[in-house]
């Protein structure tokens, strides 16, 4: 079968775009700001949910991406990585059905699988003289309902240490590691300077959402930029970690939900996470079984290397839930975060959140945030 010349990445945001606007669980006229920290395919899910609830929503995204279309542009055109920014701008578009918004997400199989959005951002970075100006132009074109901020404008690369003691270089390699990662760091030929508007967005937020998404390659790289964790600490807002539903890549292969949140703590967030949202199909009680029975160190390659471009049918047999059990969640709560456990999965898409369930959970978190502020 001849591949279609124009495609776009499978995305849960189409389902989230269908969410009807709903009233905030607050007094009329009360202004609430949220910032999503992450990247990849996960951050747009939180962005769409928060926008549907009427929150003023911004995003801070990582700049370590070096794979796919972004990696080619970064290496051959020496541009700032556009991929995660492009996905978040598209999620913020006022009208997902607008032809320009749809075309912005198009991927060209006949042109090295580049996306139009990546090419636009890279071309505009050169034409306008800066990456922030390129982002601002694309936000205006798509009538974005918020702003997307790189965590840094410096050229950074990701280095990782795996749980079986190996060292790997590069985001694209790290996310498909054959064993789960233990530690990651950012490297640069010079210093790493945070992007000031990103820090402002974090400090001014009433709710800071981490994820969902790739833990070590999309969320944590933002926290490694100097000043980002300090901005979280200085914010009056509450911090919510949205744990992934399932293992999709080698970087978290076999990690439990507890190990996910403890990885964030080990990378600067200890004492700063207020809430953790986890998926469980059954209530978490002492007698409840945990979901999943997997080890983070297997020494074996994952059965697949990438889910980019794959439909749900291709993932059958390759999806395993992030393990959650009662004792682990008790241990997490002993370290500070309040654990909110819900059935969050979309029954038709085992790796996607159900839009209505996620929004209901977010609303519950916002009510808790308000009660804390009283």
Tab-separated table of C-alpha atoms in Angstrom:
chain	number	residue	atom	x	y	z
A	1	UNK	CA	0.000	0.000	0.000
A	2	UNK	CA	1.361	3.422	-0.962
A	3	UNK	CA	1.738	5.601	2.138
A	4	UNK	CA	-0.375	8.731	2.298
A	5	UNK	CA	1.687	11.823	1.501
A	6	UNK	CA	0.120	13.767	4.365
A	7	UNK	CA	-0.353	12.204	7.791
A	8	UNK	CA	-0.109	13.346	11.371
A	9	UNK	CA	0.967	11.639	14.563
A	10	UNK	CA	-1.661	9.626	16.437
A	11	UNK	CA	-2.790	11.866	19.255
A	12	UNK	CA	-5.216	11.774	22.127
A	13	UNK	CA	-5.805	15.508	21.762
A	14	UNK	CA	-8.497	14.955	19.129
A	15	UNK	CA	-10.651	13.348	21.793
A	16	UNK	CA	-9.784	16.097	24.263
A	17	UNK	CA	-10.648	18.773	21.712
A	18	UNK	CA	-14.213	17.460	21.763
A	19	UNK	CA	-14.598	18.336	25.440
A	20	UNK	CA	-17.294	20.928	25.901
A	21	UNK	CA	-16.253	23.952	27.993
A	22	UNK	CA	-17.227	23.527	31.609
A	23	UNK	CA	-17.423	25.860	34.571
A	24	UNK	CA	-14.560	26.024	36.998
A	25	UNK	CA	-15.191	24.659	40.502
A	26	UNK	CA	-14.632	28.184	41.824
A	27	UNK	CA	-16.504	31.415	42.316
A	28	UNK	CA	-17.488	33.287	39.176
A	29	UNK	CA	-14.808	35.743	38.109
A	30	UNK	CA	-12.056	34.008	40.051
A	31	UNK	CA	-8.927	33.916	37.916
A	32	UNK	CA	-6.866	30.739	37.821
A	33	UNK	CA	-3.563	30.242	36.032
A	34	UNK	CA	-2.035	26.877	35.189
A	35	UNK	CA	1.274	25.863	33.674
A	36	UNK	CA	2.030	22.451	32.197
A	37	UNK	CA	5.640	21.286	32.391
A	38	UNK	CA	6.573	18.521	29.986
A	39	UNK	CA	6.574	17.932	26.267
A	40	UNK	CA	5.997	15.201	23.727
A	41	UNK	CA	2.504	13.798	23.412
A	42	UNK	CA	1.646	14.023	27.125
A	43	UNK	CA	1.673	17.767	27.802
A	44	UNK	CA	-0.991	18.486	25.132
A	45	UNK	CA	-3.396	16.199	27.006
A	46	UNK	CA	-3.137	18.329	30.151
A	47	UNK	CA	-3.236	21.533	28.098
A	48	UNK	CA	-6.502	20.559	26.407
A	49	UNK	CA	-8.056	19.477	29.701
A	50	UNK	CA	-7.168	22.703	31.502
A	51	UNK	CA	-8.331	24.881	28.604
A	52	UNK	CA	-11.692	23.096	28.553
A	53	UNK	CA	-12.064	24.062	32.207
A	54	UNK	CA	-11.438	27.730	31.538
A	55	UNK	CA	-8.015	28.055	33.167
A	56	UNK	CA	-5.442	30.422	31.727
A	57	UNK	CA	-2.961	27.821	30.550
A	58	UNK	CA	0.694	28.058	29.520
A	59	UNK	CA	3.308	25.388	28.887
A	60	UNK	CA	7.017	25.004	29.585
A	61	UNK	CA	8.694	22.425	27.371
A	62	UNK	CA	12.045	20.683	27.244
A	63	UNK	CA	14.681	21.464	24.636
A	64	UNK	CA	16.670	18.212	24.617
A	65	UNK	CA	14.769	16.492	21.776
A	66	UNK	CA	17.134	15.124	19.112
A	67	UNK	CA	15.056	12.499	17.322
A	68	UNK	CA	12.934	12.333	14.173
A	69	UNK	CA	12.146	15.498	12.252
A	70	UNK	CA	13.349	17.639	15.159
A	71	UNK	CA	16.681	15.821	15.272
A	72	UNK	CA	17.257	16.307	11.544
A	73	UNK	CA	16.495	20.030	11.744
A	74	UNK	CA	18.598	20.433	14.863
A	75	UNK	CA	21.594	18.681	13.316
A	76	UNK	CA	21.437	19.970	9.740
A	77	UNK	CA	19.967	23.456	10.202
A	78	UNK	CA	21.345	24.192	13.707
A	79	UNK	CA	17.939	25.344	14.955
A	80	UNK	CA	16.265	25.162	18.340
A	81	UNK	CA	14.341	21.854	18.712
A	82	UNK	CA	10.798	22.652	17.507
A	83	UNK	CA	8.900	19.366	17.994
A	84	UNK	CA	7.552	19.615	21.542
A	85	UNK	CA	6.775	23.307	21.090
A	86	UNK	CA	4.843	22.530	17.911
A	87	UNK	CA	2.706	19.909	19.667
A	88	UNK	CA	1.822	22.266	22.505
A	89	UNK	CA	0.959	25.172	20.187
A	90	UNK	CA	-1.344	22.859	18.223
A	91	UNK	CA	-3.015	21.776	21.474
A	92	UNK	CA	-3.658	25.420	22.339
A	93	UNK	CA	-5.176	26.283	18.939
A	94	UNK	CA	-8.599	27.889	19.276
A	95	UNK	CA	-10.155	25.763	16.522
A	96	UNK	CA	-8.723	22.244	16.046
A	97	UNK	CA	-10.717	21.867	12.828
A	98	UNK	CA	-9.284	25.007	11.246
A	99	UNK	CA	-7.393	24.036	8.039
A	100	UNK	CA	-4.239	25.862	9.127
A	101	UNK	CA	-4.265	24.114	12.494
A	102	UNK	CA	-4.720	20.753	10.800
A	103	UNK	CA	-1.975	21.484	8.254
A	104	UNK	CA	0.361	22.633	11.048
A	105	UNK	CA	0.335	19.026	12.298
A	106	UNK	CA	0.824	17.408	8.885
A	107	UNK	CA	3.765	15.073	8.504
A	108	UNK	CA	5.265	14.616	5.031
A	109	UNK	CA	6.269	11.032	4.309
A	110	UNK	CA	7.914	12.150	1.049
A	111	UNK	CA	10.117	14.745	2.789
A	112	UNK	CA	12.003	12.843	5.491
A	113	UNK	CA	8.875	12.731	7.647
A	114	UNK	CA	9.087	16.410	8.581
A	115	UNK	CA	6.019	18.154	9.969
A	116	UNK	CA	4.847	21.478	8.605
A	117	UNK	CA	4.838	22.937	12.115
A	118	UNK	CA	8.482	21.995	12.658
A	119	UNK	CA	9.477	23.508	9.320
A	120	UNK	CA	7.513	26.687	10.025
A	121	UNK	CA	9.053	27.164	13.454
A	122	UNK	CA	12.555	26.559	12.132
A	123	UNK	CA	12.107	28.853	9.125
A	124	UNK	CA	10.558	31.566	11.273
A	125	UNK	CA	13.370	31.281	13.808
A	126	UNK	CA	15.739	32.241	10.995
A	127	UNK	CA	13.449	34.841	9.387
A	128	UNK	CA	12.392	36.534	12.630
A	129	UNK	CA	15.786	36.239	14.286
A	130	UNK	CA	14.780	34.308	17.405
A	131	UNK	CA	12.973	31.160	18.467
A	132	UNK	CA	10.626	32.972	20.907
A	133	UNK	CA	9.492	35.247	18.086
A	134	UNK	CA	8.924	32.213	15.862
A	135	UNK	CA	6.740	30.696	18.587
A	136	UNK	CA	4.795	33.946	19.003
A	137	UNK	CA	4.080	34.126	15.259
A	138	UNK	CA	2.775	30.542	15.189
A	139	UNK	CA	0.671	31.188	18.288
A	140	UNK	CA	-0.955	34.128	16.505
A	141	UNK	CA	-1.529	32.133	13.312
A	142	UNK	CA	-3.304	29.363	15.216
A	143	UNK	CA	-5.032	31.748	17.650
A	144	UNK	CA	-3.447	29.874	20.536
A	145	UNK	CA	-5.225	30.281	23.860
A	146	UNK	CA	-2.014	30.299	25.859
A	147	UNK	CA	1.736	30.578	25.479
A	148	UNK	CA	4.434	27.961	25.020
A	149	UNK	CA	7.829	28.646	26.558
A	150	UNK	CA	11.073	26.713	26.061
A	151	UNK	CA	12.692	26.013	29.418
A	152	UNK	CA	15.986	27.213	27.898
A	153	UNK	CA	17.199	28.550	24.557
A	154	UNK	CA	20.632	27.003	24.955
A	155	UNK	CA	21.670	23.983	22.918
A	156	UNK	CA	21.477	21.100	25.375
A	157	UNK	CA	21.829	17.344	25.129
A	158	UNK	CA	20.540	14.694	27.491
A	159	UNK	CA	22.786	12.163	29.208
A	160	UNK	CA	21.323	9.223	31.131
A	161	UNK	CA	22.392	6.472	33.484
A	162	UNK	CA	20.369	3.275	33.319
A	163	UNK	CA	19.358	1.088	36.236
A	164	UNK	CA	21.811	-1.560	35.123
A	165	UNK	CA	24.712	0.916	35.228
A	166	UNK	CA	25.135	1.926	31.591
A	167	UNK	CA	25.506	5.492	30.309
A	168	UNK	CA	23.618	6.596	27.201
A	169	UNK	CA	23.779	9.868	25.287
A	170	UNK	CA	20.961	11.695	23.582
A	171	UNK	CA	17.236	11.962	24.184
A	172	UNK	CA	16.246	9.678	21.307
A	173	UNK	CA	18.568	6.926	22.533
A	174	UNK	CA	17.672	7.362	26.192
A	175	UNK	CA	13.928	7.093	25.725
A	176	UNK	CA	14.337	3.695	24.031
A	177	UNK	CA	16.840	2.306	26.519
A	178	UNK	CA	16.640	-1.462	26.979
A	179	UNK	CA	16.359	-0.951	30.741
A	180	UNK	CA	14.755	1.810	32.773
A	181	UNK	CA	16.696	4.983	33.470
A	182	UNK	CA	17.929	5.982	36.905
A	183	UNK	CA	19.377	9.464	36.438
A	184	UNK	CA	19.466	12.057	33.673
A	185	UNK	CA	21.418	15.272	33.244
A	186	UNK	CA	21.742	18.089	30.738
A	187	UNK	CA	24.975	18.921	28.984
A	188	UNK	CA	25.945	22.019	27.077
A	189	UNK	CA	29.142	23.389	25.607
A	190	UNK	CA	28.534	26.540	27.643
A	191	UNK	CA	26.306	27.394	30.568
A	192	UNK	CA	22.585	26.629	30.623
A	193	UNK	CA	20.466	29.738	31.106
A	194	UNK	CA	16.741	29.460	31.816
A	195	UNK	CA	14.275	31.283	29.582
A	196	UNK	CA	12.983	34.045	31.876
A	197	UNK	CA	9.327	34.025	30.661
A	198	UNK	CA	9.180	30.293	31.446
A	199	UNK	CA	10.220	30.963	35.039
A	200	UNK	CA	7.645	33.764	35.287
A	201	UNK	CA	4.880	31.455	34.067
A	202	UNK	CA	5.792	28.905	36.732
A	203	UNK	CA	6.026	31.436	39.553
A	204	UNK	CA	2.651	32.972	38.650
A	205	UNK	CA	0.756	29.685	38.336
A	206	UNK	CA	-1.955	28.564	40.729
A	207	UNK	CA	-1.556	24.998	39.458
A	208	UNK	CA	1.651	23.436	38.120
A	209	UNK	CA	1.030	20.206	36.211
A	210	UNK	CA	3.844	17.754	35.530
A	211	UNK	CA	2.920	15.389	32.713
A	212	UNK	CA	1.625	13.029	31.686
A	213	UNK	CA	4.353	11.935	29.320
A	214	UNK	CA	7.868	10.586	29.110
A	215	UNK	CA	9.247	10.948	32.612
A	216	UNK	CA	12.999	11.157	32.006
A	217	UNK	CA	13.031	12.681	28.513
A	218	UNK	CA	10.109	15.144	28.515
A	219	UNK	CA	9.323	16.143	32.109
A	220	UNK	CA	12.566	15.925	34.078
A	221	UNK	CA	14.774	17.750	31.490
A	222	UNK	CA	12.824	20.913	32.291
A	223	UNK	CA	13.585	20.496	35.999
A	224	UNK	CA	17.308	20.220	35.239
A	225	UNK	CA	17.442	23.743	33.808
A	226	UNK	CA	18.839	26.035	36.530
A	227	UNK	CA	16.109	28.126	38.113
A	228	UNK	CA	13.134	25.965	37.168
A	229	UNK	CA	12.848	24.066	40.461
A	230	UNK	CA	13.464	27.322	42.328
A	231	UNK	CA	10.559	28.880	40.394
A	232	UNK	CA	8.333	25.957	41.425
A	233	UNK	CA	9.386	26.482	45.029
A	234	UNK	CA	8.665	30.222	44.799
A	235	UNK	CA	5.220	29.701	43.283
A	236	UNK	CA	2.117	29.937	45.421
A	237	UNK	CA	0.567	27.217	43.268
A	238	UNK	CA	0.045	23.549	43.981
A	239	UNK	CA	2.002	20.925	42.055
A	240	UNK	CA	0.223	17.978	40.440
A	241	UNK	CA	2.080	15.014	38.929
A	242	UNK	CA	0.024	13.072	36.392
A	243	UNK	CA	1.562	9.617	36.233
A	244	UNK	CA	1.545	7.835	32.887
A	245	UNK	CA	-0.975	5.072	32.331
A	246	UNK	CA	1.317	2.534	30.740
A	247	UNK	CA	4.884	1.739	29.803
A	248	UNK	CA	5.416	2.938	26.256
A	249	UNK	CA	9.184	3.341	26.048
A	250	UNK	CA	12.293	1.792	27.520
A	251	UNK	CA	13.096	4.737	29.767
A	252	UNK	CA	10.478	3.701	32.352
A	253	UNK	CA	10.292	0.010	31.428
A	254	UNK	CA	8.872	-1.747	34.507
A	255	UNK	CA	8.929	1.217	36.890
A	256	UNK	CA	6.089	1.391	39.402
A	257	UNK	CA	4.045	4.518	40.002
A	258	UNK	CA	5.981	4.994	43.240
A	259	UNK	CA	9.277	4.839	41.338
A	260	UNK	CA	7.949	7.434	38.882
A	261	UNK	CA	7.258	10.018	41.555
A	262	UNK	CA	10.450	9.201	43.464
A	263	UNK	CA	12.420	9.847	40.262
A	264	UNK	CA	10.957	13.353	40.241
A	265	UNK	CA	11.937	13.772	43.879
A	266	UNK	CA	15.470	12.597	43.124
A	267	UNK	CA	15.720	15.265	40.409
A	268	UNK	CA	14.909	18.220	42.639
A	269	UNK	CA	11.201	17.924	43.420
A	270	UNK	CA	11.363	16.400	46.893
A	271	UNK	CA	8.956	18.279	49.144
A	272	UNK	CA	7.397	20.155	46.209
A	273	UNK	CA	4.791	17.704	44.851
A	274	UNK	CA	1.375	18.240	46.420
A	275	UNK	CA	-0.747	15.776	44.465
A	276	UNK	CA	-0.164	12.646	42.409
A	277	UNK	CA	-2.789	11.365	39.999
A	278	UNK	CA	-2.602	7.657	39.191
A	279	UNK	CA	-4.717	5.279	37.176
A	280	UNK	CA	-6.085	2.147	38.776
A	281	UNK	CA	-8.965	0.007	37.519
A	282	UNK	CA	-9.729	-1.146	41.068
A	283	UNK	CA	-9.903	0.760	44.378
A	284	UNK	CA	-6.595	0.865	46.249
A	285	UNK	CA	-7.164	-1.097	49.441
A	286	UNK	CA	-4.811	-3.299	51.483
A	287	UNK	CA	-6.330	-6.417	49.961
A	288	UNK	CA	-6.332	-5.070	46.374
A	289	UNK	CA	-3.844	-6.613	43.954
A	290	UNK	CA	-1.260	-4.380	42.324
A	291	UNK	CA	-1.414	-3.844	38.575
A	292	UNK	CA	1.590	-5.197	36.672
A	293	UNK	CA	4.349	-7.595	37.688
A	294	UNK	CA	7.397	-6.217	35.920
A	295	UNK	CA	11.019	-5.522	36.704
A	296	UNK	CA	12.795	-2.319	35.734
A	297	UNK	CA	16.013	-4.197	34.978
A	298	UNK	CA	15.513	-7.034	32.535
A	299	UNK	CA	18.586	-6.872	30.326
A	300	UNK	CA	16.329	-7.480	27.329
A	301	UNK	CA	15.388	-5.117	24.553
A	302	UNK	CA	11.768	-3.923	24.554
A	303	UNK	CA	9.677	-5.612	21.897
A	304	UNK	CA	9.240	-2.358	20.023
A	305	UNK	CA	11.392	0.729	19.709
A	306	UNK	CA	8.928	3.487	18.984
A	307	UNK	CA	5.200	4.091	18.947
A	308	UNK	CA	5.473	7.025	16.536
A	309	UNK	CA	3.063	6.456	13.709
A	310	UNK	CA	1.526	3.324	15.201
A	311	UNK	CA	-2.148	2.811	15.772
A	312	UNK	CA	-3.664	1.056	18.769
A	313	UNK	CA	-3.870	-2.234	16.890
A	314	UNK	CA	-0.093	-2.261	16.541
A	315	UNK	CA	0.318	-1.917	20.292
A	316	UNK	CA	-1.694	-4.977	21.256
A	317	UNK	CA	0.452	-7.189	23.412
A	318	UNK	CA	3.003	-4.395	23.922
A	319	UNK	CA	1.145	-2.268	26.481
A	320	UNK	CA	1.567	-2.893	30.171
A	321	UNK	CA	0.127	-0.664	32.876
A	322	UNK	CA	2.290	1.260	35.302
A	323	UNK	CA	2.083	-0.773	38.478
A	324	UNK	CA	0.094	0.756	41.344
A	325	UNK	CA	-0.598	-0.838	44.708
A	326	UNK	CA	-1.874	0.213	48.100
A	327	UNK	CA	1.385	-0.071	50.059
A	328	UNK	CA	3.349	1.898	47.482
A	329	UNK	CA	0.793	4.699	47.493
A	330	UNK	CA	0.866	4.778	51.286
A	331	UNK	CA	4.650	5.139	51.069
A	332	UNK	CA	4.269	7.980	48.545
A	333	UNK	CA	1.834	9.823	50.797
A	334	UNK	CA	4.266	9.452	53.705
A	335	UNK	CA	6.674	11.546	51.609
A	336	UNK	CA	4.194	14.385	51.109
A	337	UNK	CA	2.055	14.040	47.966
A	338	UNK	CA	-1.652	13.293	48.283
A	339	UNK	CA	-2.399	10.341	45.991
A	340	UNK	CA	-5.570	10.561	43.918
A	341	UNK	CA	-6.367	7.186	42.355
A	342	UNK	CA	-8.981	6.977	39.620
A	343	UNK	CA	-9.931	4.822	36.651
A	344	UNK	CA	-8.588	7.150	33.964
A	345	UNK	CA	-8.025	4.990	30.914
A	346	UNK	CA	-9.895	5.364	27.638
A	347	UNK	CA	-11.338	1.868	27.078
A	348	UNK	CA	-10.844	2.200	23.320
A	349	UNK	CA	-7.226	3.356	23.593
A	350	UNK	CA	-5.316	1.584	26.396
A	351	UNK	CA	-2.470	4.126	26.441
A	352	UNK	CA	-4.662	7.252	26.426
A	353	UNK	CA	-6.472	9.026	29.225
A	354	UNK	CA	-10.242	9.253	29.044
A	355	UNK	CA	-10.978	12.972	28.537
A	356	UNK	CA	-13.973	13.205	30.854
A	357	UNK	CA	-12.349	11.148	33.603
A	358	UNK	CA	-9.178	13.221	33.511
A	359	UNK	CA	-11.109	16.490	33.614
A	360	UNK	CA	-13.135	15.278	36.589
A	361	UNK	CA	-9.912	14.366	38.386
A	362	UNK	CA	-8.396	17.779	37.601
A	363	UNK	CA	-11.526	19.460	38.953
A	364	UNK	CA	-11.116	17.529	42.180
A	365	UNK	CA	-7.506	18.682	42.461
A	366	UNK	CA	-8.556	22.294	41.893
A	367	UNK	CA	-11.121	22.043	44.682
A	368	UNK	CA	-8.408	20.694	46.985
A	369	UNK	CA	-6.121	23.546	45.940
A	370	UNK	CA	-8.785	26.086	46.813
A	371	UNK	CA	-9.423	24.551	50.224
A	372	UNK	CA	-5.690	24.681	50.976
A	373	UNK	CA	-5.527	28.366	50.092
A	374	UNK	CA	-8.316	29.319	52.500
